[in-house]
Structure formats: structure tokens, C-alpha cells
Short mmCIF file of C-alpha atoms in Angstrom, two decimals:
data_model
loop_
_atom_site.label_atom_id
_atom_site.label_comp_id
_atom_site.label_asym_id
_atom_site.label_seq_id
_atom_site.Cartn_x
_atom_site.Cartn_y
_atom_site.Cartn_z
CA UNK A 1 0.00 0.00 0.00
CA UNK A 2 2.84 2.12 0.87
CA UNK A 3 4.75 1.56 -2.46
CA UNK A 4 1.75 2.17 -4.23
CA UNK A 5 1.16 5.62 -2.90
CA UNK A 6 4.98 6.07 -3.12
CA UNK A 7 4.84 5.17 -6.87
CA UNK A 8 1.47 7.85 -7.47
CA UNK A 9 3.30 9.94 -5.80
CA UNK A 10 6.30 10.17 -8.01
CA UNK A 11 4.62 10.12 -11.11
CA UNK A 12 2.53 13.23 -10.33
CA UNK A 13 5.67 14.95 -9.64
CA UNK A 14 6.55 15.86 -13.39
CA UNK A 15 2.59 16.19 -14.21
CA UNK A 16 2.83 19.57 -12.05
CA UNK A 17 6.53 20.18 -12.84
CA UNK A 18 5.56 19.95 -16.74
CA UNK A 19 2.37 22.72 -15.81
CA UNK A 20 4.48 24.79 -14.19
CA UNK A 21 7.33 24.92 -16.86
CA UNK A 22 4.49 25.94 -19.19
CA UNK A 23 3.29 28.56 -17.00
CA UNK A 24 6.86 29.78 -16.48
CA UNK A 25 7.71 29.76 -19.91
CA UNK A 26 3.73 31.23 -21.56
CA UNK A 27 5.70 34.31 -18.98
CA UNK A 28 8.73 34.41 -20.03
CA UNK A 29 8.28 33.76 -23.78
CA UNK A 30 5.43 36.08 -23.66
CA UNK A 31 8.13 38.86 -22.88
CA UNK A 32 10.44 38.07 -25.79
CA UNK A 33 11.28 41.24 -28.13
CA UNK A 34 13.48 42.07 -30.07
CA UNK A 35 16.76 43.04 -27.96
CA UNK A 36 17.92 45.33 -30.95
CA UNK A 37 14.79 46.75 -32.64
CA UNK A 38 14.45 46.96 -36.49
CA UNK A 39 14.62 50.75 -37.61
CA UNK A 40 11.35 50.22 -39.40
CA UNK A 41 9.59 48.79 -35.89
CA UNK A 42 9.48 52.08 -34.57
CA UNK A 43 7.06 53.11 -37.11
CA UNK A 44 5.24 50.50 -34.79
CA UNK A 45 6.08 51.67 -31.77
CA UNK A 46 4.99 55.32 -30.55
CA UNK A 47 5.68 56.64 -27.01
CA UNK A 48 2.61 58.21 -25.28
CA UNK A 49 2.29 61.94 -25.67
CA UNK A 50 -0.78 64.38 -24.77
CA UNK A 51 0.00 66.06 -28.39
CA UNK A 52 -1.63 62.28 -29.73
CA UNK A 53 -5.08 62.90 -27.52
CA UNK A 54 -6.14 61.77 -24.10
CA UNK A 55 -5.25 58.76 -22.11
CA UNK A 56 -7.35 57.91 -19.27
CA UNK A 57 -6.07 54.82 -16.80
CA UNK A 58 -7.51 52.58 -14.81
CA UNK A 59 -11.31 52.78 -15.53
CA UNK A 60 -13.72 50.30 -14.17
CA UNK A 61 -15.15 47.47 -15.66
CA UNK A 62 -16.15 45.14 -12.93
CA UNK A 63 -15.80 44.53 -9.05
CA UNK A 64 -12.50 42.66 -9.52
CA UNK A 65 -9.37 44.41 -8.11
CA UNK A 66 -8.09 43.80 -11.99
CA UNK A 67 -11.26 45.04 -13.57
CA UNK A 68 -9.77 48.00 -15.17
CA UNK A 69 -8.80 49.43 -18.48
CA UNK A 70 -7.05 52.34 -20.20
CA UNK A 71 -8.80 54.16 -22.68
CA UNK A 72 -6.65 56.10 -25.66
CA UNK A 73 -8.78 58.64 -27.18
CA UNK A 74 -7.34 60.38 -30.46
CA UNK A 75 -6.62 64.17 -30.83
CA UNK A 76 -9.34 64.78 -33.51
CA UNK A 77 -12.92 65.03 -31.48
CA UNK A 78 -14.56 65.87 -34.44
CA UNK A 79 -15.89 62.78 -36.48
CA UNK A 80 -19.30 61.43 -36.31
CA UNK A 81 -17.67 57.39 -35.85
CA UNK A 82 -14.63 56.42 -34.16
CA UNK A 83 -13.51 52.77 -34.75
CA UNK A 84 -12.04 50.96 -31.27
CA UNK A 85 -9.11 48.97 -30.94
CA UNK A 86 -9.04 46.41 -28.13
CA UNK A 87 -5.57 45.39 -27.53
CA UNK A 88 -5.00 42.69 -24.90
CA UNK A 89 -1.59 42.04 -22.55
CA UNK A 90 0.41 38.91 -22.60
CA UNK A 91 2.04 36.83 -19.61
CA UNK A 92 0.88 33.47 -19.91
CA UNK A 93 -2.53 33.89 -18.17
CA UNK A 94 -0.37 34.68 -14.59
CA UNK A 95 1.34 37.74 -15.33
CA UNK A 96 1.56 40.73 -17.74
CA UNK A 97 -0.20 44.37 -17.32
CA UNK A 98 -1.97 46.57 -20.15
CA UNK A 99 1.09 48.90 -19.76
CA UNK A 100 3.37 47.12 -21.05
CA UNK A 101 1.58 47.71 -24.86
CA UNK A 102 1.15 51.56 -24.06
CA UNK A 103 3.61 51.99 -27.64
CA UNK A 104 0.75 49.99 -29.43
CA UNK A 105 -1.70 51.50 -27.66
CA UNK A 106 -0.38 55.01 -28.64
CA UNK A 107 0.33 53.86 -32.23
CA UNK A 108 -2.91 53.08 -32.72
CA UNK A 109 -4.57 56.10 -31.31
CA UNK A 110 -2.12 58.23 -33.80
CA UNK A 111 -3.80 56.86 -36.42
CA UNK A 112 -7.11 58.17 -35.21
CA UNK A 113 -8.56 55.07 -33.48
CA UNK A 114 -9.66 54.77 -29.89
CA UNK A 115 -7.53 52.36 -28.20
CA UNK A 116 -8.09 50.50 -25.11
CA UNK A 117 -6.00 48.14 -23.14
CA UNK A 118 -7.69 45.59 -20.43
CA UNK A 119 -6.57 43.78 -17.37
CA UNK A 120 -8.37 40.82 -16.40
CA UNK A 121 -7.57 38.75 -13.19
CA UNK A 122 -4.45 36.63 -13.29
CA UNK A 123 -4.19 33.08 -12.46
CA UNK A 124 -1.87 32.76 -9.12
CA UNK A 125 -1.22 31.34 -5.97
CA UNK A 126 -4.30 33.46 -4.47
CA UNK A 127 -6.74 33.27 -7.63
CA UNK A 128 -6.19 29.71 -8.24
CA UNK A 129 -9.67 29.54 -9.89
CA UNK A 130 -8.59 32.46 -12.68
CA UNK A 131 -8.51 30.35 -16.09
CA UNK A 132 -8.49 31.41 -19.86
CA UNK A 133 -12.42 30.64 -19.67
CA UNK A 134 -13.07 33.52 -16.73
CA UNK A 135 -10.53 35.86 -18.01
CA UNK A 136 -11.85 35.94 -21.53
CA UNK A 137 -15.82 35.97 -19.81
CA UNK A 138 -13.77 39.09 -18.24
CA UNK A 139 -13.23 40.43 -21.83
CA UNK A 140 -16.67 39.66 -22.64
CA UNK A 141 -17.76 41.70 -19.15
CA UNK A 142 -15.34 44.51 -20.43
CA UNK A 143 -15.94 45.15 -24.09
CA UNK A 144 -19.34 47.59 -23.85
CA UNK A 145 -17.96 49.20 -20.67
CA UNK A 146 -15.14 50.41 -23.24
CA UNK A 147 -17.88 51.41 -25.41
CA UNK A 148 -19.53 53.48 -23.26
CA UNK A 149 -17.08 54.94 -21.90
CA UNK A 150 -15.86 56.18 -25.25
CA UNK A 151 -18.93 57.30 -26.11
CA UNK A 152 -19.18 59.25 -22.79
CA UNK A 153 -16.27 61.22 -23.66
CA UNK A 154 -17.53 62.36 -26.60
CA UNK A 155 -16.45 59.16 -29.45
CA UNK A 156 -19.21 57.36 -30.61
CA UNK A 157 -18.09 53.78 -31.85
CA UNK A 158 -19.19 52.00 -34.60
CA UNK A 159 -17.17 49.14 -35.37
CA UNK A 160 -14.24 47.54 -33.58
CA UNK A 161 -11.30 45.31 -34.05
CA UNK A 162 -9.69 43.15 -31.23
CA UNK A 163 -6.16 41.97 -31.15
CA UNK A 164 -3.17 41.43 -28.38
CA UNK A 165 0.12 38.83 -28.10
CA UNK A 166 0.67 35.45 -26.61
CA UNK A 167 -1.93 35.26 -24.03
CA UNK A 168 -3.52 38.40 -25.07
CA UNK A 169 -4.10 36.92 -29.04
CA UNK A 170 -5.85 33.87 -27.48
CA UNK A 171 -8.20 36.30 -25.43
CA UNK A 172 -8.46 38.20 -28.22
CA UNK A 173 -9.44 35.03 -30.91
CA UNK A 174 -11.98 34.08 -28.38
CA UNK A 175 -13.90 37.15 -28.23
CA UNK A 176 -13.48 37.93 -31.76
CA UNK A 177 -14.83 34.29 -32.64
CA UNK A 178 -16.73 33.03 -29.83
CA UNK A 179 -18.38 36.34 -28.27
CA UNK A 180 -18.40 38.81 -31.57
CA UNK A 181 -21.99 38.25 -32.03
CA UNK A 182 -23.20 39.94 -28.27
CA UNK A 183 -20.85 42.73 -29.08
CA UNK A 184 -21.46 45.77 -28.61
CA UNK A 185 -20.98 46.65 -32.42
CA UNK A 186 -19.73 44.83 -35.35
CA UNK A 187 -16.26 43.41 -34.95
CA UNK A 188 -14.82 43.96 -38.34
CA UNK A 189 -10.84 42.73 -37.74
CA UNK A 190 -8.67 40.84 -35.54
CA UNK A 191 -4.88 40.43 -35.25
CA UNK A 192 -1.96 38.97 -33.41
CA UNK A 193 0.75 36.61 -33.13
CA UNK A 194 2.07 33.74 -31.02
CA UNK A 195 -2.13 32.96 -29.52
CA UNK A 196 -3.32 29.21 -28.67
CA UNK A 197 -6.39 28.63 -30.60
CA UNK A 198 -6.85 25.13 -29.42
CA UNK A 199 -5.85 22.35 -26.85
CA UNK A 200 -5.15 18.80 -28.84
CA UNK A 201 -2.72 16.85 -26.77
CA UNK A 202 -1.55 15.59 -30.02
CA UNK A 203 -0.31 19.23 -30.93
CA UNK A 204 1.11 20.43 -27.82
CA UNK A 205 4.17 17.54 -28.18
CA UNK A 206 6.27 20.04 -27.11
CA UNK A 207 5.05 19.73 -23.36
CA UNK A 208 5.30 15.87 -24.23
CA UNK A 209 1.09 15.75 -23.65
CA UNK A 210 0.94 13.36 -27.20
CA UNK A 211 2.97 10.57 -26.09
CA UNK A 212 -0.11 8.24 -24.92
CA UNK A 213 1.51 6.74 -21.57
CA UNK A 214 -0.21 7.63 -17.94
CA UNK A 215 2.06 10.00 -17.31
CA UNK A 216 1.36 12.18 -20.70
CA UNK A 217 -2.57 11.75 -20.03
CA UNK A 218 -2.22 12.95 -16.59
CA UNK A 219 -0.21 15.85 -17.98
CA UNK A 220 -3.00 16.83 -20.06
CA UNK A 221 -5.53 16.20 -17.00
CA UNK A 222 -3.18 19.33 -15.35
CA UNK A 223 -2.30 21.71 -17.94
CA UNK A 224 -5.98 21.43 -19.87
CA UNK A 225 -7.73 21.50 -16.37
CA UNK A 226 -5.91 24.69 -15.26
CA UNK A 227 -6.05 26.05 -18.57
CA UNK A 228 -10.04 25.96 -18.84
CA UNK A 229 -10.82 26.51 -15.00
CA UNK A 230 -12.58 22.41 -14.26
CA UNK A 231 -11.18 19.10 -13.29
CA UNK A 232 -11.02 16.84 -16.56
CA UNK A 233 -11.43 13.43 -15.92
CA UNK A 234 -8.72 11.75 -17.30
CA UNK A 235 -11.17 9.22 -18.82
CA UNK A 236 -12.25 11.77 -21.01
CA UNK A 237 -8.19 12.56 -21.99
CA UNK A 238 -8.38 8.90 -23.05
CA UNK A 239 -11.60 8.85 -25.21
CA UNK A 240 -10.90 11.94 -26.55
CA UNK A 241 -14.49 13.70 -25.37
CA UNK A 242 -12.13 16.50 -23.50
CA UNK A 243 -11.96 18.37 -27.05
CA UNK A 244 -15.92 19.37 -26.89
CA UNK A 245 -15.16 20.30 -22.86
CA UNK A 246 -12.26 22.35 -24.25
CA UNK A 247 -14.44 24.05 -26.93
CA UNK A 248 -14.99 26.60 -24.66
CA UNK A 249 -11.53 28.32 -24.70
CA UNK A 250 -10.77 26.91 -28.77
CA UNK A 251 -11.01 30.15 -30.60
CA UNK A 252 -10.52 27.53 -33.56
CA UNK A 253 -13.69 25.69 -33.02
CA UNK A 254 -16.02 28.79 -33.09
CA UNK A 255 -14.70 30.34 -36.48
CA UNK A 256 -17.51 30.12 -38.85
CA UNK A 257 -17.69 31.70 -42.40
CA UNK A 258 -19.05 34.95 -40.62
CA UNK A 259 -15.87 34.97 -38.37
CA UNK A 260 -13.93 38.32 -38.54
CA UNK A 261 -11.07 39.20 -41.30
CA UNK A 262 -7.92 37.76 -39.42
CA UNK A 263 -4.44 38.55 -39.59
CA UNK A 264 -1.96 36.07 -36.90
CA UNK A 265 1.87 35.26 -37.02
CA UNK A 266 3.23 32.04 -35.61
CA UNK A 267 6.99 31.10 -34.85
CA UNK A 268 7.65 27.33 -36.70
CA UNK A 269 9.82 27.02 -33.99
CA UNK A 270 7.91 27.90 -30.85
CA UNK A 271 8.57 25.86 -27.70
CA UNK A 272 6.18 27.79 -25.46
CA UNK A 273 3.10 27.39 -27.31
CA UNK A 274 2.24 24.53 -29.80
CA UNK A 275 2.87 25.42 -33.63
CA UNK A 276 0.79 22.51 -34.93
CA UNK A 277 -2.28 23.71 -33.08
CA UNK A 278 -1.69 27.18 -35.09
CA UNK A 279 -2.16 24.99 -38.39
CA UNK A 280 -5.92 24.07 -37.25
CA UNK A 281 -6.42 27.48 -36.95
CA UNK A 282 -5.40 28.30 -40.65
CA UNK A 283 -7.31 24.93 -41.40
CA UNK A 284 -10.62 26.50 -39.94
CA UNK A 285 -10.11 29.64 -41.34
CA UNK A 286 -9.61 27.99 -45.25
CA UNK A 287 -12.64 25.93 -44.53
CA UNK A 288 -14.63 29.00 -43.39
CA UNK A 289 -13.68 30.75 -46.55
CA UNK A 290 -12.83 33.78 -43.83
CA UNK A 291 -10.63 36.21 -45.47
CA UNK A 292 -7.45 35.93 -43.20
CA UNK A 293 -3.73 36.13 -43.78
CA UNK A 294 -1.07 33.63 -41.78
CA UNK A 295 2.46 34.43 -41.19
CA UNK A 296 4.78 31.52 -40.59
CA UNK A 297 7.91 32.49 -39.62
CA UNK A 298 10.14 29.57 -40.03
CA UNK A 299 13.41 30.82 -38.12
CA UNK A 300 11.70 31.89 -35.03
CA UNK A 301 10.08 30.77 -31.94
CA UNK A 302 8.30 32.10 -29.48
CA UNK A 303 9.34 36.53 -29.89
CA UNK A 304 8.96 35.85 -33.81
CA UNK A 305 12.66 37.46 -33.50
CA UNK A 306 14.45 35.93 -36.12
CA UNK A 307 12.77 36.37 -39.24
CA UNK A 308 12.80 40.42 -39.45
CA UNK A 309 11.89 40.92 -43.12
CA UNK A 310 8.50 38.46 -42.39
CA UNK A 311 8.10 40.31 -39.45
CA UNK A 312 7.18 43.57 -40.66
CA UNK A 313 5.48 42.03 -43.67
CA UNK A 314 2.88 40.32 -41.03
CA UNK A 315 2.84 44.41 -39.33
CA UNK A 316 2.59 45.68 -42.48
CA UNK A 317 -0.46 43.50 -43.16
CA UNK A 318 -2.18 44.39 -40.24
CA UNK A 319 -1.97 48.05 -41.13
CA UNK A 320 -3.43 47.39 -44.26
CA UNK A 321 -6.60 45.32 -43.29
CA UNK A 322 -7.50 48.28 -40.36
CA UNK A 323 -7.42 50.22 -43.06
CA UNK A 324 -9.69 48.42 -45.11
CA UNK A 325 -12.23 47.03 -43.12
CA UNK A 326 -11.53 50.29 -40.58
CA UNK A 327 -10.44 53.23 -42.31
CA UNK A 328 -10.34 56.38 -40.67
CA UNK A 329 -12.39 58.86 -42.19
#
């Protein structure tokens, strides 16, 4: 009896140890830049001045202590409509702050958008129940809070886009594909890089979750329970019913031919989040006949930091679709 609870007991040991590595590295990746930026990135990149318009921090959304979000409001108060752009922090679901993208917050209010940047509560020792599912029902919560307070101010919104990095891309594919339709008003684009869009165990090999043994399955049990915020059985790891239980937090599952125009960039050699569950994504999008455009950059990883020329390309892009489907006028 003793041995046998010896034995669980080891085996569990690299179950959490693999869950916490992915934790610690969703962080740490999530943080990757470039160390030496590109000249052309700081057309990308604008530091916050009260010559661009008003900035307003830390407005309320909720009751949560992280309920908050900054709104970016453009110099020119004199248009009818205002398209919003939601741009959401990374830090692998247990860190990160919506300062941290105040440059692409600022860029984007220069080019005559309201901007907005959201917290949402952070998985941790003393919010062990924060998950992807309640921080993107946070999102959800958030989204015509933003719009009224915009409108408030004197910026009437009539279309939106949603976008953000790492964590922030996943939060942002969920809204854009799962929650679009209660939105507030259309949303007409979404972008980013680097997201999860789906939990396979098959695709996330590189946390060792496809390799079929006990100790893979009760991997998956860890990281996929955490992840959506409910104990999986690991019966259902086996069977394979844990996909429709995951559905929840798949931005992949809910694209549908009325999905938003999409613009994402993926590393080919990311360790921190799975590249083959970034191919389903481009797989649902094809299927849905969704007009999208997918960057692979096959040098990089994680920070996308090794394949420059691809790299503005993919920022390039993005510029061009909010102009399309959101042009400032």
C-alpha cells in the first residue's frame, strides 16, 4: 500500500513540474522582443504623448481588483464614428499588465482610433480559480464598458477590431470568434501573433502531452484542467471527449464563415506554445472561406525574433486590413 502511494506519488511529480514549466515559460516567452529593434519597428512603436489625444487609466469594468482598463482617445474630437481597438496584454494567463503595450496602444490612437487596453484577473497562488475561460468571460464583461465609456467622452463607436500577443491573441481570438456576435458593435478585424487557438494533446508535443503513456494523459488532465478553470477526468483525456469540454476556450472551433477578417503570425519554432495547433487554426479559417492572412515564420520561436523581413510584412499587413475594413475617415 505504501509503495503504491509512493509510486502515485512520483509520477505526479513531473505532471505539475511539466504545468508549471508551461506557466513559467507562456511568462517568459510572452516577454520576448526584439533586444535590438528593427529601424522600421518604430514606425510601430509610438511613445505616449498628450499632443496624440487623451489617455485615461484605470477605468472600471467590474468589481475585480483587476477590472480595469485604459482608454486612448485620439486628438481629432470631431468625427461622427470612431472605430475601437481592443488590444489585450500577454504573460501566460499569470502575469503581464496593459502597460506594457502603451507603444501599441499610442500607435494606434495616432492613427485616429480609440484604443483600449484591459486587465483581467491573473491566475496565481491566491486566484487559483482564474482560467483562460473567466478571463476571456472578463473580456466579454469589459468590451461595452469600453464602449460606453468612449462614447461618454464624446467618441461614438461604430465598429471595432480586437487583437493582443501570446496570451492576449488567445483572449483576443476568443472574443473575436466566440463572443463577436453579443458585441457591442460589429467586430470587423482581428490580429496577433504567437495565440493558442486550441488544446489537442496531439499538438502540444512540445510539453510531451501526445505521447499516450499515464504520465502524458495525466499531464493533459493538469495543464488542460488549469487552462479551462474544471477538473477533466482523465477518462475523457483517453476517449478523446475533453476536445468538446475544451471548446470553450478553442477560438478555432467557433470560427464560422461569418468569423472576422484575421491577420496572426506564428513562430515554426515555438517551444512555449504549440505550432501545430496554429495549423488548425489556418485549417478552420480555409474551410470557413474567412478572409485571413497567416504568417509563418520559419526561423523563429516564441518573440517571432528571427525572421525580421517576415516580421514587418505580417505588421505591415495588419496596417493594411485596419485600413480596409476600418479606415479612418
Amino acid at each position: 500500500m505504501k509503495k503504491a502511494a509512493k509510486e502515485k506519488k512520483v509520477r505526479a511529480v513531473p505532471v505539475w513540474m511539466g504545468i508549471l514549466a508551461f506557466l513559467l515559460a507562456f511568462g517568459a516567452g510572452a516577454a520576448s522582443k526584439f533586444v535590438i529593434q528593427p529601424a522600421w519597428a518604430k514606425e510601430y512603436s509610438v511613445p505616449w504623448s498628450d499632443a496624440l489625444g487623451t489617455l485615461t487609466v484605470d477605468l472600471p469594468y467590474g468589481d475585480g481588483e483587476a477590472n480595469r482598463f485604459d482608454l486612448y482617445l485620439p486628438k481629432d474630437n470631431a468625427r461622427k464614428r470612431y472605430g475601437l481597438v481592443v488590444y489585450l496584454h500577454a504573460g501566460g494567463f499569470t502575469a503581464g499588465d496593459k502597460s506594457g503595450d502603451t507603444e501599441m496602444l499610442s500607435w494606434l490612437c495616432s492613427k485616429g482610433y480609440v484604443a483600449a487596453g484591459i486587465n483581467y484577473t491573473l491566475r496565481s497562488e491566491e486566484r487559483p480559480e482564474a482560467s483562460v475561460l473567466t478571463q476571456s468571460n472578463e473580456i466579454r464583461a469589459a468590451i461595452p464598458q469600453v464602449i460606453a465609456a468612449a462614447e461618454k467622452a464624446g467618441y461614438p463607436i461604430d465598429k471595432m477590431a480586437v487583437a493582443g500577443g501570446s496570451t492576449g491573441h488567445t483572449l483576443a481570438m476568443i472574443y473575436a470568434y466566440r463572443d463577436a456576435g453579443e458585441a457591442p458593435v460589429p467586430v470587423v478585424f482581428t490580429f496577433g501573433a504567437v495565440g493558442p487557438s486550441c488544446f489537442y494533446k496531439e499538438d502540444w508535443d512540445n510539453y510531451g502531452l501526445d505521447r499516450n503513456t499515464e504520465e502524458s494523459d495525466m499531464a493533459a488532465v493538469g495543464l488542460f484542467s488549469a487552462m479551462l478553470g474544471e477538473m477533466i477526468p482523465v477518462e475523457e483525456i483517453k476517449d478523446g471527449s475533453y476536445i468538446e469540454r475544451m471548446a470553450p476556450i478553442s477560438a478555432a472551433s467557433w470560427v464560422t464563415p461569418d468569423a472576422p477578417p484575421t491577420v496572426v503570425a506564428y513562430g515554426t519554432y515555438d517551444r512555449v506554445q504549440p505550432f501545430k495547433a496554429s495549423l488548425r487554426l489556418r485549417a478552420a479559417l480555409e474551410e470557413n472561406h474567412v478572409d485571413f492572412q497567416y504568417f509563418e515564420m520559419p526561423h523563429s520561436g516564441h518573440g517571432l525574433q528571427n525572421d525580421h523581413a517576415l516580421y514587418r510584412q505580417w505588421m505591415e499587413t495588419v496596417e493594411e486590413y485596419l485600413d480596409k475594413y476600418m479606415p479612418v475617415e
